[in-house]
Amino acid sequence: MKRWINKQKNIIDFTISSLLRRKGKNTALFFVYTVIVFLLSSVMFYTHALKKEAKIILQSTPDIVVQRTMAGRHDLIPVRYAEEIRKIRGVNAATPRLWGYYYDPQSRANFTLMVSESHPLPSGDIIIGSGISRTLKVFQGDMMTFRTFKGDLLTLQVADILSSKSELVSSDLILLSEEDFRYLTGMAKEQATDVVVRVRNPKEFKTVAVKIVNLLPDTRPILKDEILRTYDSIFDWRSGMVVLVIFISVLAFIIFSWDKASGLSADERMEIGILKAIGWETSDVINMKFWEGTAISLTSFLSGVVLAYVHIFFTSAPLFVQVLKGWSILYPSFKLTPFINPYQIATLFFLTVVPYTVATIIPSWRAATVDPDSIMRS
Amino acid sequence: MRRSVVYLSGLGFLFLLLAGIFFHAMYRQEHAVPRLNEMARIVKDLELTDLCLFTEARYTRHPSQADLQTAFQDHPMAMEHFPSGSFMKIPEGIGRNNGYETLDK
């Protein structure tokens, strides 16, 4: 055993010296490899953590949200629809929800206005999300002015700011009284944005939804399961822009693996010829090439994964923020919880390390089985 | 010191870091429970349906509440007007007979 270990150590010594002889080329290879692994891992870590967090947070989302549609578009729902839905067997509660958007031309930010029964507010007071407070520098006790649907100004006082811990769901929220909401938006008393339905038995969500559609054919029920699935599909690492990043990375990886696999340089062939001529076995040459592949691929892989982890979970993904932010003025400031699992690491390993190691061994095996004399002469 | 020893030590150190990220993740997950609970409470209290990630347009702010045909309204995989649109996958329901269509009469 000791002899085998010593042999491996000698081969590694030789491999490192050989790699250092082509320092420039191998450093560039290590750098490109690390960047590709870093990109792939960053995307995987980010999307998985966001999906997992969405799944946990949105577990308490309404069971069913009923929208009214008109001419194929979301329309305001009559409040009496809630009463009719309440009559359906299995429905625990059906409450009209008042919410909408407000575009502030000065800051060019979009706010989400909402009336909440859990935060009853007197007319004239609002509670704002911490994203609004941070971006617009508005604090408790300050006044905010809004332009109503008629064009006149409505000034409301910030009574409180929602906890910054909840920024991922409440960054752009403005909670206000029903009176102020209707005055600002012009929504009639008998109308609401949608209806939230609570169902007693989770197994009956779909049955109740079908009953709602049969009773009120101009409505569209959105089930809790569909809300959860939306986030599952948005941040699926096999979708949208994510798949594009992965595609480009894998393509770059294939190009340099192909470069390796398509043959060895004259220098490398000569080196193998000399080694064989001085008595190295074919297995020793393959062993050396295995360590060479491992030295580059495993080191790059581990460095890439660790750097990606730091990028996503320590520094809040600064490389992705600009892309995710798009044209938004309000963007939540949040640190994702690292939800990682061995399956992700194994997937990355098989996507990157295994093909590269195989790609370096095969041409070496071919060169190592040829007569050394003919290699050196060629 | 032999080069092999330096290399193997470096590799060992990187493996330790890899193991370290799993321990760090476990530690952070435990400490994230109050924050996640707080968010879940706000979602329940305010009856929220979406994460506040993309505030640039209606259908990116509340993707779960958007009309079926709102996001990617031109055609699937069309270039989006808003940058964040390119992060979103085509809604599952388009072109397929799943739960959505049976409810959207």
Coordinates of C-alpha atoms in Angstrom, one line a residue, chain A residues 46-279:
Chain A
Y46 CA -29.8 30.9 -6.6
T47 CA -32.8 29.4 -8.3
H48 CA -33.0 26.4 -6.0
A49 CA -32.9 28.7 -2.9
L50 CA -35.4 31.1 -4.2
K51 CA -37.8 28.3 -5.2
K52 CA -37.5 26.7 -1.8
E53 CA -38.0 30.0 0.0
A54 CA -41.1 30.7 -2.1
K55 CA -42.5 27.3 -1.3
I56 CA -42.1 27.8 2.4
I57 CA -43.4 31.4 2.5
L58 CA -46.3 30.9 0.1
Q59 CA -47.7 27.9 2.0
S60 CA -50.0 30.3 3.8
T61 CA -51.2 32.0 0.6
P62 CA -55.1 32.0 0.1
D63 CA -56.6 28.7 -0.8
I64 CA -58.4 30.1 -3.9
V65 CA -58.3 33.6 -5.4
V66 CA -61.3 34.3 -7.6
Q67 CA -60.9 36.9 -10.4
R68 CA -63.5 38.1 -12.7
T69 CA -62.6 38.2 -16.4
M70 CA -64.1 40.3 -19.1
A71 CA -63.1 40.2 -22.8
G72 CA -60.2 37.9 -21.8
R73 CA -58.8 40.3 -19.2
H74 CA -58.9 40.6 -15.5
D75 CA -61.7 42.9 -14.4
L76 CA -63.1 44.2 -11.1
I77 CA -65.3 41.7 -9.3
P78 CA -68.8 42.6 -7.8
V79 CA -68.7 42.3 -4.0
R80 CA -72.0 40.3 -4.2
Y81 CA -70.0 37.4 -5.8
A82 CA -68.3 36.8 -2.4
E83 CA -71.8 36.2 -0.9
E84 CA -72.7 33.8 -3.6
I85 CA -69.4 31.9 -3.2
R86 CA -69.9 31.7 0.6
K87 CA -73.1 29.6 -0.1
I88 CA -71.1 26.8 -1.8
R89 CA -70.7 23.8 0.4
G90 CA -67.1 23.4 1.8
V91 CA -66.3 27.1 1.6
N92 CA -65.2 28.5 5.0
A93 CA -64.9 32.2 4.1
A94 CA -65.0 34.4 1.0
T95 CA -63.8 37.9 1.4
P96 CA -63.4 40.6 -1.3
R97 CA -59.9 41.9 -1.6
L98 CA -59.0 45.5 -2.4
W99 CA -55.6 46.0 -4.0
G100 CA -54.1 47.5 -7.1
Y101 CA -51.0 49.4 -8.4
Y102 CA -49.9 52.9 -8.3
Y103 CA -47.3 54.4 -10.5
D104 CA -45.4 57.3 -9.0
P105 CA -44.1 59.4 -11.9
Q106 CA -41.6 61.3 -9.7
S107 CA -39.7 58.2 -8.5
R108 CA -40.8 56.2 -11.5
A109 CA -41.6 53.3 -9.1
N110 CA -44.6 51.0 -9.1
F111 CA -46.3 50.5 -5.7
T112 CA -48.8 47.8 -4.7
L113 CA -51.7 49.4 -2.9
M114 CA -53.6 47.1 -0.5
V115 CA -56.4 47.3 2.0
S116 CA -55.9 44.8 4.8
E117 CA -58.3 43.6 7.4
S118 CA -55.5 42.5 9.6
H119 CA -54.0 46.0 9.6
P120 CA -57.1 48.3 10.0
L121 CA -56.0 51.9 9.5
P122 CA -57.8 55.2 10.0
S123 CA -58.3 57.3 7.0
G124 CA -55.1 59.4 6.3
D125 CA -52.6 56.8 7.5
I126 CA -50.6 54.3 5.6
I127 CA -48.1 51.6 6.3
I128 CA -45.3 51.2 3.8
G129 CA -42.9 48.4 2.8
S130 CA -39.3 48.9 3.8
G131 CA -38.2 48.9 0.1
I132 CA -40.3 52.1 -0.4
S133 CA -38.9 53.6 2.7
R134 CA -35.3 52.8 1.7
T135 CA -35.6 53.9 -1.9
L136 CA -37.6 57.0 -1.5
K137 CA -36.1 57.9 1.9
V138 CA -39.6 58.1 3.5
F139 CA -39.8 57.3 7.2
Q140 CA -42.4 57.0 10.0
G141 CA -44.3 60.3 10.4
D142 CA -43.4 61.6 6.9
M143 CA -46.1 62.5 4.4
M144 CA -46.6 60.9 1.0
T145 CA -48.6 62.5 -1.8
F146 CA -50.6 60.6 -4.4
R147 CA -52.6 61.7 -7.4
T148 CA -56.1 60.4 -7.4
F149 CA -58.0 59.1 -10.4
K150 CA -59.6 62.5 -10.7
G151 CA -56.3 64.3 -10.7
D152 CA -56.4 65.9 -7.3
L153 CA -53.7 65.3 -4.7
L154 CA -54.1 63.1 -1.6
T155 CA -51.6 63.4 1.2
L156 CA -51.2 60.4 3.6
Q157 CA -49.0 60.0 6.6
V158 CA -46.7 57.1 7.1
A159 CA -47.9 55.5 10.4
D160 CA -45.5 52.6 10.3
I161 CA -43.0 50.7 8.1
L162 CA -43.3 46.9 7.6
S163 CA -40.5 44.8 8.9
S164 CA -37.4 44.6 6.7
K165 CA -37.3 40.9 7.5
S166 CA -40.3 40.5 5.2
E167 CA -39.0 42.5 2.3
L168 CA -39.1 39.6 -0.1
V169 CA -42.9 39.8 0.1
S170 CA -43.7 43.3 1.2
S171 CA -41.0 45.6 -0.3
D172 CA -43.4 47.6 -2.5
L173 CA -46.5 47.4 -0.4
I174 CA -48.6 50.4 0.7
L175 CA -51.4 49.5 3.2
L176 CA -54.1 52.0 3.4
S177 CA -57.7 52.4 4.6
E178 CA -60.6 51.3 2.4
E179 CA -61.9 54.8 2.2
D180 CA -58.5 56.2 1.0
F181 CA -58.1 53.3 -1.5
R182 CA -61.5 53.9 -3.1
Y183 CA -60.9 57.7 -3.1
L184 CA -57.5 57.2 -4.8
T185 CA -58.5 54.6 -7.3
G186 CA -62.1 55.5 -8.0
M187 CA -63.2 51.9 -7.4
A188 CA -66.9 51.8 -6.7
K189 CA -68.2 50.6 -3.3
E190 CA -69.8 47.5 -4.8
Q191 CA -66.6 46.4 -6.5
A192 CA -63.4 44.7 -5.4
T193 CA -60.2 43.5 -7.1
D194 CA -60.8 39.8 -6.4
V195 CA -62.2 37.5 -3.8
V196 CA -60.2 35.3 -1.5
V197 CA -61.7 32.0 -0.6
R198 CA -60.8 29.7 2.3
V199 CA -61.8 26.1 1.9
R200 CA -62.3 23.7 4.9
N201 CA -60.8 20.6 3.3
P202 CA -57.7 21.0 1.1
K203 CA -58.8 18.0 -1.0
E204 CA -61.8 20.0 -2.1
F205 CA -60.0 23.0 -3.6
K206 CA -60.5 21.9 -7.1
T207 CA -64.1 20.8 -6.6
V208 CA -64.9 24.1 -5.0
A209 CA -63.1 25.9 -7.9
V210 CA -65.2 24.0 -10.5
K211 CA -68.4 24.9 -8.5
I212 CA -67.4 28.6 -8.6
V213 CA -66.9 28.5 -12.3
N214 CA -70.2 26.8 -12.8
L215 CA -72.0 29.3 -10.6
L216 CA -70.2 32.4 -11.9
P217 CA -69.1 31.6 -15.5
D218 CA -67.2 34.9 -15.9
T219 CA -64.7 34.1 -13.1
R220 CA -61.3 32.5 -13.0
P221 CA -60.3 30.7 -9.8
I222 CA -56.6 30.5 -9.1
L223 CA -55.7 27.6 -6.7
K224 CA -53.0 27.7 -4.1
D225 CA -51.3 24.8 -5.9
E226 CA -51.2 26.9 -9.1
I227 CA -49.6 29.8 -7.2
L228 CA -46.9 27.5 -5.8
R229 CA -46.3 25.9 -9.2
T230 CA -45.9 29.4 -10.8
Y231 CA -42.8 29.9 -8.7
D232 CA -41.6 26.4 -9.3
S233 CA -41.7 27.0 -13.0
I234 CA -40.3 30.6 -13.0
F235 CA -37.2 29.6 -11.2
D236 CA -36.8 26.2 -12.7
W237 CA -33.1 26.0 -13.6
R238 CA -34.1 24.4 -16.9
S239 CA -36.1 27.4 -18.0
G240 CA -35.9 30.9 -19.5
M241 CA -32.7 32.9 -19.2
V242 CA -31.3 30.3 -16.9
V243 CA -31.3 27.7 -19.6
L244 CA -29.5 30.2 -21.8
V245 CA -26.7 30.7 -19.3
I246 CA -26.3 27.0 -18.9
F247 CA -26.4 26.4 -22.6
I248 CA -23.7 29.0 -23.2
S249 CA -21.6 27.6 -20.4
V250 CA -21.9 24.0 -21.5
L251 CA -21.2 25.0 -25.1
A252 CA -17.9 26.8 -24.0
F253 CA -17.1 23.7 -22.0
I254 CA -17.7 21.4 -24.9
I255 CA -15.4 23.5 -27.1
F256 CA -12.5 23.2 -24.7
S257 CA -13.1 19.6 -23.9
W258 CA -13.3 18.9 -27.6
D259 CA -10.0 20.7 -28.1
K260 CA -8.5 18.4 -25.5
A261 CA -10.1 15.3 -26.8
S262 CA -9.3 15.9 -30.5
G263 CA -5.7 15.2 -29.8
L264 CA -2.5 16.0 -28.0
S265 CA -0.1 18.7 -28.9
A266 CA 3.3 17.7 -30.5
D267 CA 5.0 18.5 -27.2
E268 CA 2.6 16.3 -25.2
R269 CA 3.0 13.4 -27.7
M270 CA 6.8 13.8 -27.5
E271 CA 6.7 13.7 -23.7
I272 CA 4.6 10.5 -23.7
G273 CA 7.1 9.0 -26.2
I274 CA 10.1 9.8 -24.0
L275 CA 8.4 8.5 -20.9
K276 CA 7.6 5.2 -22.7
A277 CA 11.2 5.0 -24.0
I278 CA 12.7 5.4 -20.5
G279 CA 10.5 2.6 -19.2

